[in-house]
Amino acid sequence: MQEVLSVQGVSKSYPGVVALRDVSFRLGRGEIRALCGENGAGKSTLVKILMGIVQPDSGSIALNRQIQVVREPRQAQAAGLGLVAQELSLAPHLSILDNIWLGSAEVPFLHRRAKFRMRAQQALAMLGLADWDLDRPVSSLTIGQGQLIEIARLLARDARVLILDEPTATLSDADIERILGILKSLRAQGRSILYITHRLGEVFELCDSVTVLRNGQHVATEPVNQVTREHLVEQMLGRSFEDMYPKAAARSDDGVRVVVEGLSVPDALHGFSMVAPRGRIVCIAGQIGSGANMVTRALAGLVPSASGKVTVDGRPISLGSVPHCVARNVLFVSDDRAAEGLFPQMTVLDNLVATRLDACARMGVLSWPRLRRLAASIAERVGVDRHRLTSQSITLSGGNQQKLLFGRALAGARAGVLLMNEPTRGIDVGARAEIYRIMRELCDLGSALIMTSSDLEEIVGIADIVITLYRGRLIGRYEADEIVMSSILADITHPTQAIA
Amino acid sequence: MTERSSGRADSAVAAVATDPLRARFHRARVFSWMQAVGIVALLAVTLGTPGFLAGPSILSLLTTVSFIGCVAIGMTLITISGNIMSFALGATVGATAMVFILASNWLGFGPGLLVGLLFGSLLTGLQGLLIGWVRANPIIVSIAALALIYGVAQAFAEKGTIYAEAGTVPASVKGKIAGVPIEFIVFLLATFIAQFILSATRFGRNLFMVGSSFRAAEAVGVSTWRTVTGAYVWAGFFTSLSGIMLAIRYDSANMDYGVAYDYDAIAAVLVGGTAIGGGDGSALRTFAGGMVIAAVQVMLLLRGLRQEWQYLAAGLIVLAVIILQARGSGR
């Protein structure tokens, strides 16, 4: 295969950290390469070096066998490299046309020229979107469609090597299918793709080969058809796959903890009913828009318009009041850490005790020693370093931030109900294993866990009971050996029962 | 240039990812060095000003700073709650002064004091309710309140100034205790009360949470509207202290009393290092910020510079602090 991109012995250190150590690999023409590794493995640094955002300490980058000195993003662009970053970088109020040419080095000061319009049109046509109106504002598009515009942007600049950083993290399955299809067609045109993802399913479905980084070092580059899932995880983690998903302890007293009857949210959820036993993990599976995350949000008291009957240990809880739910030990871990989870400027300690202030206060006055003791004990349970208690929570890594939110929801030693949306989204494999361990510990205490997830592998790995949803309606319920990927996937994408 | 600065930002980010304490320490050190140099320079100029250390100007400094300081303490709570600032606190000072004089003339000093405090707290608390419950924009609400307060005051007090009847205000609340102006003692007390509320009460902790992330606060079960309203009630309380002290000092009240106090107060809050975005800050730091600003103003006055120069100096200090804050937090 003709070599397009070659990375030779690239190293990069930051004060106190080695981000990349002597990393080398080659990418061929028309090849889709997965780039895998835990958070902090060096993937982002590598991307930044390729795009000229960061300069390597040593090593070289060659495109088409010519050594390139990429000192700034414009040079990377000119050399034929293009990046679709994790977060969309679109200007919502500008048109599709303007967004496609946004930041392009070619565009002169005034760019309303027929030539640019035509090339933008061609780029869209390559993605099978020839019928889209170039003058439509980007704000009218969905996230998935926005992602396509980002890819069109790279095609309009004729990028030969496309770097995609977790492009599917926030997309629904239908959008993911579409993106994957488009990427395959780009491969057929001879373009090369560096595909960064946490989702192993996509590695096997889409990619030709996979490069694994761990602690800034290149571990292996192999053809995808010669590796197994387990092998890949072991390479990323440096430990075995079996440790990933701990199973439920066998127990006979599976009493009922949560009963939901006729839970409805206008336009989102219609008459949903379920039972969550003690010590078990119930996973509600569904695509974006299926209403799965509405179940957990409503149970957490975050949806004022929710109606229905919910009892916890036989006592009814009133929907729509978070303080009430918190008082009854029904706690929620949001999937949106940045906006709905963390108190960024506050210390780790303050974050950990946020739901337990009542227990540490008398007449509204807080007891500092009690707060410190509580925070220290929670930190120990979820595996957050005690010495970090006084640092600002924003300085923690994503995985540690998530542990913090779990710690907050642990609710002391009492068993309760834990509601989680996408508990491991954007978290590396190592921290995920930790989160699963904490979830099982809670089960052992007798808590009921209800979670949503769009990661099928995770659902099959961790759930004791799976409930599938499609467009706000319950489709199926699976337990133990009935939990298999194919039936869940079928339920959440083409629910034959619902149509019949 | 672009590439170098982004490289620097990246190294900071990467260092944070692995060793947050050290990275923060490093940034904080640069930040605090610049701050320390600035403060030492200011102090040198200030102390070197002829007549600054003489009794009268120190005393006038302590008194001036107290009026603005109490407003700044109130403003601190609003800023921490994530609502940036209120433009209505200056008007509240004037209005409270008038209500206090009217109530004292009618009911006597003690009840007048109570009515004044209650008036200021409720007036500002009502704005808090609009902001916390209706989720109205805090800046717009405060500007509307400012206009309303001036409008209503104009209708009530046509002559502009209203005077306390002779003997209404006891002489014992004017003057000094152990050589310290009573106003300054009130300011100190207000600072400590506010600091206690912020760091030792449940309400204070809720306030930081709401200011740090409104939605996260909602998700952990904090009653956000009560917290925001509470912040404004306290802000009104501390602000009305300032109005009452002015009225006592001059035996009269006028809507001009609190003019521009909002700006001096927010300057003190920012110089003290409270984050303008909310979720971080302290009353003690606002106290220090107020002292710095007042010292500069007295110094400029002593050096014979006119009012305009004082505004300019306050503006420059705030600007410098905001730039330092932005760099210090790596944003």
PDB file of C-alpha atoms in Angstrom, chain A residues 11 55 69 88 100 128 133 183 189 243 257 289 292 302 316 343 367 380 385 408 417 426 431 454 482:
ATOM      1  CA  SER A  11       8.388  12.743  21.271  1.00  0.00           C
ATOM      2  CA  GLN A  55       5.502  21.348  18.121  1.00  0.00           C
ATOM      3  CA  VAL A  69       7.597  20.980   9.095  1.00  0.00           C
ATOM      4  CA  LEU A  88     -18.313  20.778  16.621  1.00  0.00           C
ATOM      5  CA  ILE A 100     -17.477  24.996   4.844  1.00  0.00           C
ATOM      6  CA  GLY A 128     -24.347  12.191  -0.910  1.00  0.00           C
ATOM      7  CA  ASP A 133     -29.211  24.092   0.404  1.00  0.00           C
ATOM      8  CA  LEU A 183     -16.126   7.280   5.685  1.00  0.00           C
ATOM      9  CA  GLN A 189     -11.808   7.413  -3.167  1.00  0.00           C
ATOM     10  CA  ASP A 243     -11.565  -7.631  35.030  1.00  0.00           C
ATOM     11  CA  ARG A 257     -36.817  -1.412  45.497  1.00  0.00           C
ATOM     12  CA  GLY A 289     -34.871  10.514  21.281  1.00  0.00           C
ATOM     13  CA  ALA A 292     -34.417   6.484  27.830  1.00  0.00           C
ATOM     14  CA  LEU A 302     -35.612  16.890  37.107  1.00  0.00           C
ATOM     15  CA  PRO A 316     -44.463   7.013  46.808  1.00  0.00           C
ATOM     16  CA  PHE A 343     -18.965  22.676  40.384  1.00  0.00           C
ATOM     17  CA  SER A 367     -19.440  21.530  60.966  1.00  0.00           C
ATOM     18  CA  GLU A 380     -11.632   6.601  49.736  1.00  0.00           C
ATOM     19  CA  ASP A 385      -6.730  10.699  46.074  1.00  0.00           C
ATOM     20  CA  ARG A 408     -21.556  12.487  45.653  1.00  0.00           C
ATOM     21  CA  VAL A 417     -31.437   4.355  44.280  1.00  0.00           C
ATOM     22  CA  GLY A 426     -15.837   9.938  27.333  1.00  0.00           C
ATOM     23  CA  ALA A 431     -11.470   4.615  34.803  1.00  0.00           C
ATOM     24  CA  SER A 454     -25.902   3.923  24.154  1.00  0.00           C
ATOM     25  CA  GLU A 482     -31.492 -13.276  27.398  1.00  0.00           C
TER      26      GLU A 482
END
